[in-house]
Coordinates of N, CA, C and O in Angstrom, one line a residue:
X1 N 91.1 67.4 42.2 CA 90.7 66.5 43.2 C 89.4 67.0 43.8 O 89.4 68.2 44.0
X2 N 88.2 66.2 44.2 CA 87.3 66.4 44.8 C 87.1 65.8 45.9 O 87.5 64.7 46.2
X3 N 86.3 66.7 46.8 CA 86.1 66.2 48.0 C 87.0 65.9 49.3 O 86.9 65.0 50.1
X4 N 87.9 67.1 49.3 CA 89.0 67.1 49.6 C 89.5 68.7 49.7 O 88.9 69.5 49.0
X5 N 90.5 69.0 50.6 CA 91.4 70.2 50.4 C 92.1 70.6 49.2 O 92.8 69.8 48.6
X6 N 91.9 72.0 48.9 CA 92.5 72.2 47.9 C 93.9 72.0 48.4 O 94.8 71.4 47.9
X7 N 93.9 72.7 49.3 CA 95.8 72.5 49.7 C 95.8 72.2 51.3 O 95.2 72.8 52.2
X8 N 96.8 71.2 51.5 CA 97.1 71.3 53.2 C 98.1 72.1 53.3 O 98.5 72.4 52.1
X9 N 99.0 72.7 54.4 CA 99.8 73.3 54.8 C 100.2 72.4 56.3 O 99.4 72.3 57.2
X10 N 101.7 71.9 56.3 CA 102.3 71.3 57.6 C 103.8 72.1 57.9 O 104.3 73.0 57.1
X11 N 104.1 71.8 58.6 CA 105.3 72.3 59.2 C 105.2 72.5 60.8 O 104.3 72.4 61.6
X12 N 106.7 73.0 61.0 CA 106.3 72.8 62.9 C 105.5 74.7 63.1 O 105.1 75.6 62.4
X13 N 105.9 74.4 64.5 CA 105.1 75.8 65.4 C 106.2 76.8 64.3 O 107.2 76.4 63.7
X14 N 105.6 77.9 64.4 CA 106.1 79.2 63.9 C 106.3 79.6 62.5 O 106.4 80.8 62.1
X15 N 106.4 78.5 61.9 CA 106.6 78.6 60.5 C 105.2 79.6 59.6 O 105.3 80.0 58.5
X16 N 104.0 79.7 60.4 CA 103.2 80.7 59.6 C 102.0 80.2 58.7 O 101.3 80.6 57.8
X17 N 102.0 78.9 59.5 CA 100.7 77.7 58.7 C 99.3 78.7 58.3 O 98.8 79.1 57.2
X18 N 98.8 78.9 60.2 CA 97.7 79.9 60.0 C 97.5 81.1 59.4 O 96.6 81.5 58.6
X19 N 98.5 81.7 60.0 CA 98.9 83.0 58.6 C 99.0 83.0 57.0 O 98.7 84.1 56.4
X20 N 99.4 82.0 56.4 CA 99.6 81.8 55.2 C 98.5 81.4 54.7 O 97.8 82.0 53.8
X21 N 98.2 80.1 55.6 CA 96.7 79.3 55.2 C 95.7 80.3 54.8 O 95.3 80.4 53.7
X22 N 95.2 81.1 55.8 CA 94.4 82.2 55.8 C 94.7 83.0 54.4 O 93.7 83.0 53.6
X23 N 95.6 83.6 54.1 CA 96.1 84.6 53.1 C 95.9 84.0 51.6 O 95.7 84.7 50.6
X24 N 96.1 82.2 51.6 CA 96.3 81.5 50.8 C 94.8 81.3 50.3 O 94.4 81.4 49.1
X25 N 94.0 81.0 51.3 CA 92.2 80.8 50.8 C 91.5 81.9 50.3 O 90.4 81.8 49.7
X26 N 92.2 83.4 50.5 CA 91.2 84.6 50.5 C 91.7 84.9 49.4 O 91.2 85.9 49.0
X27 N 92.7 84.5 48.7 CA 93.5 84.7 47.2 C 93.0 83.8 46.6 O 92.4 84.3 45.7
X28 N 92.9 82.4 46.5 CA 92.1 81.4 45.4 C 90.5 81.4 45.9 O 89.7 80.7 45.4
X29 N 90.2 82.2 46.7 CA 88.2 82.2 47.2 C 88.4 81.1 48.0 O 88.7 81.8 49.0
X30 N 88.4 80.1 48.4 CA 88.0 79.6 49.1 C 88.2 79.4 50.5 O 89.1 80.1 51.0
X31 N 87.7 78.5 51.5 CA 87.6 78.4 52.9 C 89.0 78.2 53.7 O 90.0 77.6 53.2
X32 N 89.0 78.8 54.9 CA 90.1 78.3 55.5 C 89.8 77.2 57.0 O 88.8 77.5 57.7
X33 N 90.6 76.3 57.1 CA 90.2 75.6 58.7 C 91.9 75.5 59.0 O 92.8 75.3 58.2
X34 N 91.9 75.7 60.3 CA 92.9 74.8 61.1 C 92.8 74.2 62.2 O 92.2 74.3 63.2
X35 N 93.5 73.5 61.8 CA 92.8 71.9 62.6 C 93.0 72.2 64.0 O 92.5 71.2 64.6
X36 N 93.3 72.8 64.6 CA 94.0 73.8 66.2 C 92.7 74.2 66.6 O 92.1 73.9 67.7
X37 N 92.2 75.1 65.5 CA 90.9 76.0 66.1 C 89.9 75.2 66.2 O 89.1 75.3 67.2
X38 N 89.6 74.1 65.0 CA 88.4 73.3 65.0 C 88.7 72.3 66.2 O 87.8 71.5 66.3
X39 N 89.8 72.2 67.0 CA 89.5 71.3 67.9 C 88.8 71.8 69.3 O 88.0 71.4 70.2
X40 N 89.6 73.2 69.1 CA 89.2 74.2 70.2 C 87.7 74.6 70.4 O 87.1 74.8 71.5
X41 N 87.2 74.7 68.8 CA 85.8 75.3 68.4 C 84.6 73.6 69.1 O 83.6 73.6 69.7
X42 N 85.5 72.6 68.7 CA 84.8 71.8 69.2 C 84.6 71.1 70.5 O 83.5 70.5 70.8
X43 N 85.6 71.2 71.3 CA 85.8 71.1 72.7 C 85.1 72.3 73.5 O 84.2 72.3 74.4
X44 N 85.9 73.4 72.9 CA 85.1 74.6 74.1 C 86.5 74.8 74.9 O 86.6 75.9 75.6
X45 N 87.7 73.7 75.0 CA 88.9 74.5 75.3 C 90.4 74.6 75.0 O 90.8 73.6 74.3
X46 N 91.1 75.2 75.2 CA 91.8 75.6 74.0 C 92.9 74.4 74.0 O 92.7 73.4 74.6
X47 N 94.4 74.9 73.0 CA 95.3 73.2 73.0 C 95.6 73.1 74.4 O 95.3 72.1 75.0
X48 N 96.2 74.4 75.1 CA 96.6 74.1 76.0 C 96.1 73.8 77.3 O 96.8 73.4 78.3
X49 N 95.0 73.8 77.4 CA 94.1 73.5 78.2 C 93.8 71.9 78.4 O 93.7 71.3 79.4
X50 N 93.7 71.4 76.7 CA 93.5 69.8 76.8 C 95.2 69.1 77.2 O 95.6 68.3 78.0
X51 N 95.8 69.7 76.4 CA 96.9 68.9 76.8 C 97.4 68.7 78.4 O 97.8 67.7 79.0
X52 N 97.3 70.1 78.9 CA 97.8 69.9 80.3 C 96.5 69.2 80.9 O 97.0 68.7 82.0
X53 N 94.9 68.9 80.9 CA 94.5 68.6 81.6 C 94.2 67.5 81.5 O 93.8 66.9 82.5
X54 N 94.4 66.5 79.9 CA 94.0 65.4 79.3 C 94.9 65.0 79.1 O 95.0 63.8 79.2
X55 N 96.4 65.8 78.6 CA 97.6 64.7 77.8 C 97.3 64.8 76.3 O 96.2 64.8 75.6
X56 N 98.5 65.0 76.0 CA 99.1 64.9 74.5 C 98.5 63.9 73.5 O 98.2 64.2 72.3
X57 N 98.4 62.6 74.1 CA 97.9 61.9 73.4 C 96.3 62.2 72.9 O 95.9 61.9 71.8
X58 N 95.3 62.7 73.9 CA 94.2 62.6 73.9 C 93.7 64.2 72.9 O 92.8 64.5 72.1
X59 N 94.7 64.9 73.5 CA 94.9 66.2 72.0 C 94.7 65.4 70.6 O 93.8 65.3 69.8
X60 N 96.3 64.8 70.7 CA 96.5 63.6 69.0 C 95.4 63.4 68.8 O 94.8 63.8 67.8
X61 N 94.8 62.8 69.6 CA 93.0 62.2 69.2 C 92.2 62.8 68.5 O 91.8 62.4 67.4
X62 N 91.7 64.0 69.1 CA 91.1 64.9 68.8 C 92.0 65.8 67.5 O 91.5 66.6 66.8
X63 N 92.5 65.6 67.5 CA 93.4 66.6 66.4 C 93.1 65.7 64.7 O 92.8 66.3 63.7
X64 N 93.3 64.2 64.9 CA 93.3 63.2 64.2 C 91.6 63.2 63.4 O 91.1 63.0 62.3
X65 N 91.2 63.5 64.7 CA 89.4 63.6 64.0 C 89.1 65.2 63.2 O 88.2 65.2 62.3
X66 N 89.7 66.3 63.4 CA 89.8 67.0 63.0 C 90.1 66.8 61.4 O 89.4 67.1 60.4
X67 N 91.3 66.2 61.6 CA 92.1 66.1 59.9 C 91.3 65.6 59.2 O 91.1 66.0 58.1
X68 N 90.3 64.1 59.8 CA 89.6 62.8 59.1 C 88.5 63.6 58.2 O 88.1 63.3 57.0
X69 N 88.0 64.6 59.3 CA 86.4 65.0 58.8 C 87.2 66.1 57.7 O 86.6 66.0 56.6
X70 N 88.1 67.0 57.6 CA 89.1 68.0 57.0 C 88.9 67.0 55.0 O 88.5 67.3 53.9
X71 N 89.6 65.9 55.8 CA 89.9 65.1 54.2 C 88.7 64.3 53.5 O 88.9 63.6 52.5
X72 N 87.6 64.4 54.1 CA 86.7 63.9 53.2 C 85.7 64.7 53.0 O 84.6 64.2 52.6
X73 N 85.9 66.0 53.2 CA 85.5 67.0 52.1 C 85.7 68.7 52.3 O 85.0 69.6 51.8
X74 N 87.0 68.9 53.2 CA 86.4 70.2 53.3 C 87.2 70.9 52.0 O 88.4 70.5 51.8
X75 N 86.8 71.5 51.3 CA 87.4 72.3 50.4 C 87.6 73.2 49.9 O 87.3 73.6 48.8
X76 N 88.5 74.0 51.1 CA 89.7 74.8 50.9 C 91.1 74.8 51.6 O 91.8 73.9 51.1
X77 N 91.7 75.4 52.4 CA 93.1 75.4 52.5 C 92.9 75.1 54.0 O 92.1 75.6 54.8
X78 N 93.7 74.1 54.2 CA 93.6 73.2 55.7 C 95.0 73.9 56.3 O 95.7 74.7 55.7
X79 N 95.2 73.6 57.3 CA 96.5 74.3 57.9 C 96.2 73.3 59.1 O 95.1 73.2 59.7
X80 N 97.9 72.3 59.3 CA 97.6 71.3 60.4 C 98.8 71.7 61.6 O 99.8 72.3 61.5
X81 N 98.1 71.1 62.5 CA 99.3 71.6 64.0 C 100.5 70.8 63.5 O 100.6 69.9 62.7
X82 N 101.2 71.1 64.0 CA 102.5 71.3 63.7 C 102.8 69.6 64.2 O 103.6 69.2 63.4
X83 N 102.6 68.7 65.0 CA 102.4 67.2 65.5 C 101.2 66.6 64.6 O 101.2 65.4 64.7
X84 N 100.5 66.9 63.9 CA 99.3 66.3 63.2 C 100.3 64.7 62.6 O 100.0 63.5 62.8
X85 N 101.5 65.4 61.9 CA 101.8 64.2 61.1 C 102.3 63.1 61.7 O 102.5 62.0 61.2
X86 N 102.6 63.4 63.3 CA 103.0 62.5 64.1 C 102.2 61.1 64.4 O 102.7 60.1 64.9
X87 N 100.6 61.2 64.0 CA 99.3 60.6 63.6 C 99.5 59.3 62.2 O 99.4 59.4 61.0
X88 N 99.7 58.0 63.1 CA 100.3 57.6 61.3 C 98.6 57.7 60.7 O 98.5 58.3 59.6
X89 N 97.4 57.1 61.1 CA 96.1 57.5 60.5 C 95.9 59.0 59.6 O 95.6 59.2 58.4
X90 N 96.5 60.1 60.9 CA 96.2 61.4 59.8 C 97.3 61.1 58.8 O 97.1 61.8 57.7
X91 N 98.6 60.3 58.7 CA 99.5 60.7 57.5 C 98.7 59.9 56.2 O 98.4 60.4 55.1
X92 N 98.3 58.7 56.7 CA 97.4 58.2 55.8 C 96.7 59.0 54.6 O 96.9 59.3 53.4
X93 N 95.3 59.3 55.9 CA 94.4 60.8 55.3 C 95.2 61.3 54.1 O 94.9 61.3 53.0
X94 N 96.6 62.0 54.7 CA 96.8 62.7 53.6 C 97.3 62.2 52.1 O 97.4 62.9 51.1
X95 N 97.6 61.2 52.1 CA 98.5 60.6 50.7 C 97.4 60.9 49.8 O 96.2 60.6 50.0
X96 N 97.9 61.6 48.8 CA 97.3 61.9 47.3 C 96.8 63.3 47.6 O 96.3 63.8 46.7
X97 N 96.9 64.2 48.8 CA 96.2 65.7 48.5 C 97.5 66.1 48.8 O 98.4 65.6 49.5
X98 N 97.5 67.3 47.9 CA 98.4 68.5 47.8 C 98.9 69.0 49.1 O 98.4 70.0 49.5
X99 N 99.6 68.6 49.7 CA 100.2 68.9 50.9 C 101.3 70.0 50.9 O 101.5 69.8 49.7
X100 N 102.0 70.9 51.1 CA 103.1 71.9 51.3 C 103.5 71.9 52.5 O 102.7 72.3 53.4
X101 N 104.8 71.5 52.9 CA 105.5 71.8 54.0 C 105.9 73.1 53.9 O 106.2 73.5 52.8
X102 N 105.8 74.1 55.2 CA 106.0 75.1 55.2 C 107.5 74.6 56.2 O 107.5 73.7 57.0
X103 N 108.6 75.7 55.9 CA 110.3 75.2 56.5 C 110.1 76.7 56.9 O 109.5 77.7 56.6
X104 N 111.1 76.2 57.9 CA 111.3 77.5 58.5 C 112.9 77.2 59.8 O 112.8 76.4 60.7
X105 N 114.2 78.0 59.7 CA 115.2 77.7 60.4 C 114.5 78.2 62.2 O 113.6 79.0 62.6
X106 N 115.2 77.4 62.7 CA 114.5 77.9 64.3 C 115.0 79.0 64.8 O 114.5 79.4 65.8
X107 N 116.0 79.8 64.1 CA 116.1 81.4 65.1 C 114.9 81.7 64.4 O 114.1 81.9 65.3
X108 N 114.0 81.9 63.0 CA 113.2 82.5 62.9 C 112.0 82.0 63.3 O 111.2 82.9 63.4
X109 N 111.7 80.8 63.6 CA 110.6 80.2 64.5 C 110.5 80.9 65.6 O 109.5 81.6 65.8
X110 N 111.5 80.9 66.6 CA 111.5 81.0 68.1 C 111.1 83.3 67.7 O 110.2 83.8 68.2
X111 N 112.0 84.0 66.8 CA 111.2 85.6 66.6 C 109.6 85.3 66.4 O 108.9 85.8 67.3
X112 N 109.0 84.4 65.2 CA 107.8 84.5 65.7 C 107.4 83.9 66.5 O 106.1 83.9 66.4
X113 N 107.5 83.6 67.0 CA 107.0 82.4 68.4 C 106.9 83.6 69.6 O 105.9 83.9 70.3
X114 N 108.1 84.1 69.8 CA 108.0 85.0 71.0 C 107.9 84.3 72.2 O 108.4 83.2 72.3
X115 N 107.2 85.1 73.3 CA 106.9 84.7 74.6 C 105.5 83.8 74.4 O 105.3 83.3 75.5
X116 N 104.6 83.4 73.5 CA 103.9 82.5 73.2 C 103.8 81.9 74.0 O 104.6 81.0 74.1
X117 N 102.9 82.0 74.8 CA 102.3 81.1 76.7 C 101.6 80.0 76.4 O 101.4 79.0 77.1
X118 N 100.9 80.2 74.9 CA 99.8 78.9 74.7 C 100.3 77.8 73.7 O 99.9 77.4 72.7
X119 N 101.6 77.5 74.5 CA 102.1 76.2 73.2 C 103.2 75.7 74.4 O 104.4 76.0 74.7
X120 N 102.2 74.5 74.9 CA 102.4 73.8 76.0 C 104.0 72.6 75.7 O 104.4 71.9 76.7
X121 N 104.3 72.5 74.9 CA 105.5 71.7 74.2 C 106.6 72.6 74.2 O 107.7 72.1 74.1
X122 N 106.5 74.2 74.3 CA 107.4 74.5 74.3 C 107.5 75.0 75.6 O 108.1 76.1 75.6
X123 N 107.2 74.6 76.7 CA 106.8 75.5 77.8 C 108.6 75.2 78.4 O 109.2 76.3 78.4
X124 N 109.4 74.3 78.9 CA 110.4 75.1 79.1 C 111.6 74.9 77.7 O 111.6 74.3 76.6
X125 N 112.5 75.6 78.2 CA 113.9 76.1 76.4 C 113.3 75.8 75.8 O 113.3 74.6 75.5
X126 N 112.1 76.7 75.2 CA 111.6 76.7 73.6 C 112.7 76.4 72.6 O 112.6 75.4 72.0
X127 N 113.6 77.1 72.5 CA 114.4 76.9 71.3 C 114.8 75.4 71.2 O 114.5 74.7 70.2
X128 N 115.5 74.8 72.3 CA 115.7 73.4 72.7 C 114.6 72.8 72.1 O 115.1 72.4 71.0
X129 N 113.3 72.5 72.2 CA 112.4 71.9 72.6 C 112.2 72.0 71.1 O 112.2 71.0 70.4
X130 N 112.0 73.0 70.5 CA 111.5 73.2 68.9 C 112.1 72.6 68.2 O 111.5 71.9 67.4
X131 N 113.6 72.7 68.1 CA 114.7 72.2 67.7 C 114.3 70.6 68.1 O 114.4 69.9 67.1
X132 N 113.9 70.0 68.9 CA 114.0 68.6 69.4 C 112.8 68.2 68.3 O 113.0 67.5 67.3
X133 N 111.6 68.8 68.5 CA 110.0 68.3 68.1 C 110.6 68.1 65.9 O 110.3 67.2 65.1
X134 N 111.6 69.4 65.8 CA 111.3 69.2 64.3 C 112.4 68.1 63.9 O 112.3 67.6 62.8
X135 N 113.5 67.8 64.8 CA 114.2 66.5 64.2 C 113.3 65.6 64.6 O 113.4 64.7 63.8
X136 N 112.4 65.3 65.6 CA 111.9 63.9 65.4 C 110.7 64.2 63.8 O 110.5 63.3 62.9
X137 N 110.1 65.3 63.6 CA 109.3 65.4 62.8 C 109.5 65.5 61.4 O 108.6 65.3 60.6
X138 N 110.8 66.0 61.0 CA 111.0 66.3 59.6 C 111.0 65.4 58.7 O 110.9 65.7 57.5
X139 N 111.2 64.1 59.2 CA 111.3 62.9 58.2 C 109.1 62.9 57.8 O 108.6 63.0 56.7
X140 N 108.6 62.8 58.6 CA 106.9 63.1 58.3 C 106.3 63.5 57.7 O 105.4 63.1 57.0
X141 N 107.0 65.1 57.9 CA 106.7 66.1 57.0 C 106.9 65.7 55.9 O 105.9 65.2 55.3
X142 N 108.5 65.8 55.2 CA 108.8 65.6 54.2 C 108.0 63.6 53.7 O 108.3 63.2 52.6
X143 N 107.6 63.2 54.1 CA 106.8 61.9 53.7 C 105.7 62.5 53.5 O 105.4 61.9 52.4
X144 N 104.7 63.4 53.6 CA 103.9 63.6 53.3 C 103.5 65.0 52.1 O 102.6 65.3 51.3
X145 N 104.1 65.3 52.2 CA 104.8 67.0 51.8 C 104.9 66.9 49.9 O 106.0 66.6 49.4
X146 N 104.2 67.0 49.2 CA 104.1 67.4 47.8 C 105.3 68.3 47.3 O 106.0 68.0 46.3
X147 N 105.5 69.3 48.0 CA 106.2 70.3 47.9 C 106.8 71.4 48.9 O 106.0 71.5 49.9
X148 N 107.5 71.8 49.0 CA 108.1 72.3 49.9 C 108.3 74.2 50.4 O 107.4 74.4 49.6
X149 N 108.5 75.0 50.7 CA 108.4 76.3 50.7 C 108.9 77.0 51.7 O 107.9 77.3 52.5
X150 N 110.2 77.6 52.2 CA 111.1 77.9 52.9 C 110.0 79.2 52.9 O 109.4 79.7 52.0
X151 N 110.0 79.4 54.3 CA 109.3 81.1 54.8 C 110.3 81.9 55.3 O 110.0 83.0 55.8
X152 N 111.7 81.4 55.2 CA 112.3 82.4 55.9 C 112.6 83.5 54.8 O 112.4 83.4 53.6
X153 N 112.9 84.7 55.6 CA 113.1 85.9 54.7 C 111.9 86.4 54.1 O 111.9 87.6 53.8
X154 N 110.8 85.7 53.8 CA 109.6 86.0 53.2 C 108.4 86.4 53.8 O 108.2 85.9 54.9
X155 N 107.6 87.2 53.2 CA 106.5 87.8 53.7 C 105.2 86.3 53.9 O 105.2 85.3 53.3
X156 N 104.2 86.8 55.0 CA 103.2 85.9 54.4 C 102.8 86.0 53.2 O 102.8 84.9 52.5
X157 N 102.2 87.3 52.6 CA 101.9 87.1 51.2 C 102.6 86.7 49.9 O 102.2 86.5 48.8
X158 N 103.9 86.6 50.4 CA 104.6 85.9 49.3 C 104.8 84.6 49.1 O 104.9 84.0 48.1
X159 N 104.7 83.9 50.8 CA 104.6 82.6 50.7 C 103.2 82.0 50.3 O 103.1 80.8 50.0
X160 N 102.3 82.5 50.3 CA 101.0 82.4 50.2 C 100.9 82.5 48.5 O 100.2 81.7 47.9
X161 N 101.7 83.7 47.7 CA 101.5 83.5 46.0 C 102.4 82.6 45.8 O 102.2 82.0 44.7
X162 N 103.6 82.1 46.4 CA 104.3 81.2 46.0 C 103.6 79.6 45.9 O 103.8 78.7 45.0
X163 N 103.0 79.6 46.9 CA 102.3 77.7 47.1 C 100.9 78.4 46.0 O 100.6 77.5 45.2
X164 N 100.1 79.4 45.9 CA 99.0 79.4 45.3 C 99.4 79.3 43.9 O 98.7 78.4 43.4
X165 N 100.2 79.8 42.9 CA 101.4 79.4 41.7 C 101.8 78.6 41.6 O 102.1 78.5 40.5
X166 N 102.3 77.0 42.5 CA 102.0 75.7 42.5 C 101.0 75.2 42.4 O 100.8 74.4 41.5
X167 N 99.7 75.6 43.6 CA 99.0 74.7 43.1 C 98.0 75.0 42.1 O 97.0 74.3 42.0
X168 N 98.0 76.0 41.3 CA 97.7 76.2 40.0 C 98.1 76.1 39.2 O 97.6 76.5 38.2
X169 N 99.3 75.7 39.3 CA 99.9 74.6 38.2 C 100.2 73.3 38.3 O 100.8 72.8 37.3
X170 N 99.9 72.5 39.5 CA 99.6 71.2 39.9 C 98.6 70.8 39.4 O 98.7 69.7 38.8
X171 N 97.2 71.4 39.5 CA 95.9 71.4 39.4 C 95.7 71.3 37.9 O 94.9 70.4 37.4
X172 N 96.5 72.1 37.0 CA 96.5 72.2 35.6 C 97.4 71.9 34.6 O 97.2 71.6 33.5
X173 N 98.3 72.2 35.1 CA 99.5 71.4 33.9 C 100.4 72.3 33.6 O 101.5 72.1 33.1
X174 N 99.7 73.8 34.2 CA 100.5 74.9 33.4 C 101.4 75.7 34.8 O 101.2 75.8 36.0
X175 N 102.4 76.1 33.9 CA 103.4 76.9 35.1 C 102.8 78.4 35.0 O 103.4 79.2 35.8
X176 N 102.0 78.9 34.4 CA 102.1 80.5 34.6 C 100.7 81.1 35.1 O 100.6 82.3 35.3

């Protein structure tokens, strides 16, 4: 596919998008974005800043334009906020690119997550709250989602050779 991401990465908070994403582009060569930082890089402030000062929705917005300009040409490994898919436009965007849901059970979300001050949805019972965001979200995910890739138990770099061994055999035909 041209003109486009080699691979997206979704899933909710903690699961390791940016981490993987990152690990995943510097092993096939190419670029990394997430759509989090480019909104940040393009605002000047950060999620939590817009959301509490603007609202959730006006983040979506901004998050939505991130993905748009992402899918019509950036080409390498995209990594989307964890609500992106909540966007029916960005779910759009994505039909036909290689998408990977990254899974992840919520006791291991909430270990990486931690005390995490800048993730304004989880601001009171994270665990609650995480647990809430991925049953409204999992039906999205999985609608958009190529393929799938449980992180629990696993390293970044493993989940990172595991999706890069799909999509080099997505891409070509071949499994090895």
């Amino acid at each position: 596919m041209s003109g486009g991401p080699l691979v997206v990465l979704v899933g909710p908070m903690g699961v390791g998008k940016s981490t993987v994403g990152a690990l995943l582009a510097e092993r096939l060569g190419v670029p990394f974005l997430d759509t989090d930082q480019d909104v940040v890089h393009r605002t000047g402030r950060s999620v939590a800043e817009i959301v509490t000062e603007d609202g959730e929705p006006r983040f979506r917005e901004l998050e939505h334009e991130a993905v748009a300009r992402a899918a019509a040409g950036f080409p390498g490994v995209l990594a989307l906020g964890g609500g992106a898919v909540g966007h029916g436009g960005s779910r759009a965007l994505l039909a036909g690119l290689p998408v990977v849901l990254l899974d992840v059970d919520v006791a291991e979300a909430m270990r990486r997550i931690g005390s995490d001050t800048g993730r304004p949805l989880l601001a009171a019972d994270p665990e609650r709250r995480w647990q809430e965001l991925q049953d409204e979200r999992r039906a999205l995910y999985l609608e958009v989602a190529r393929f799938v890739v449980r992180t629990d138990g696993r390293t970044p770099g493993q989940v990172a050779r595991i999706i890069g061994r799909g999509v080099l055999a997505d891409r070509t035909g071949c499994t090895g």
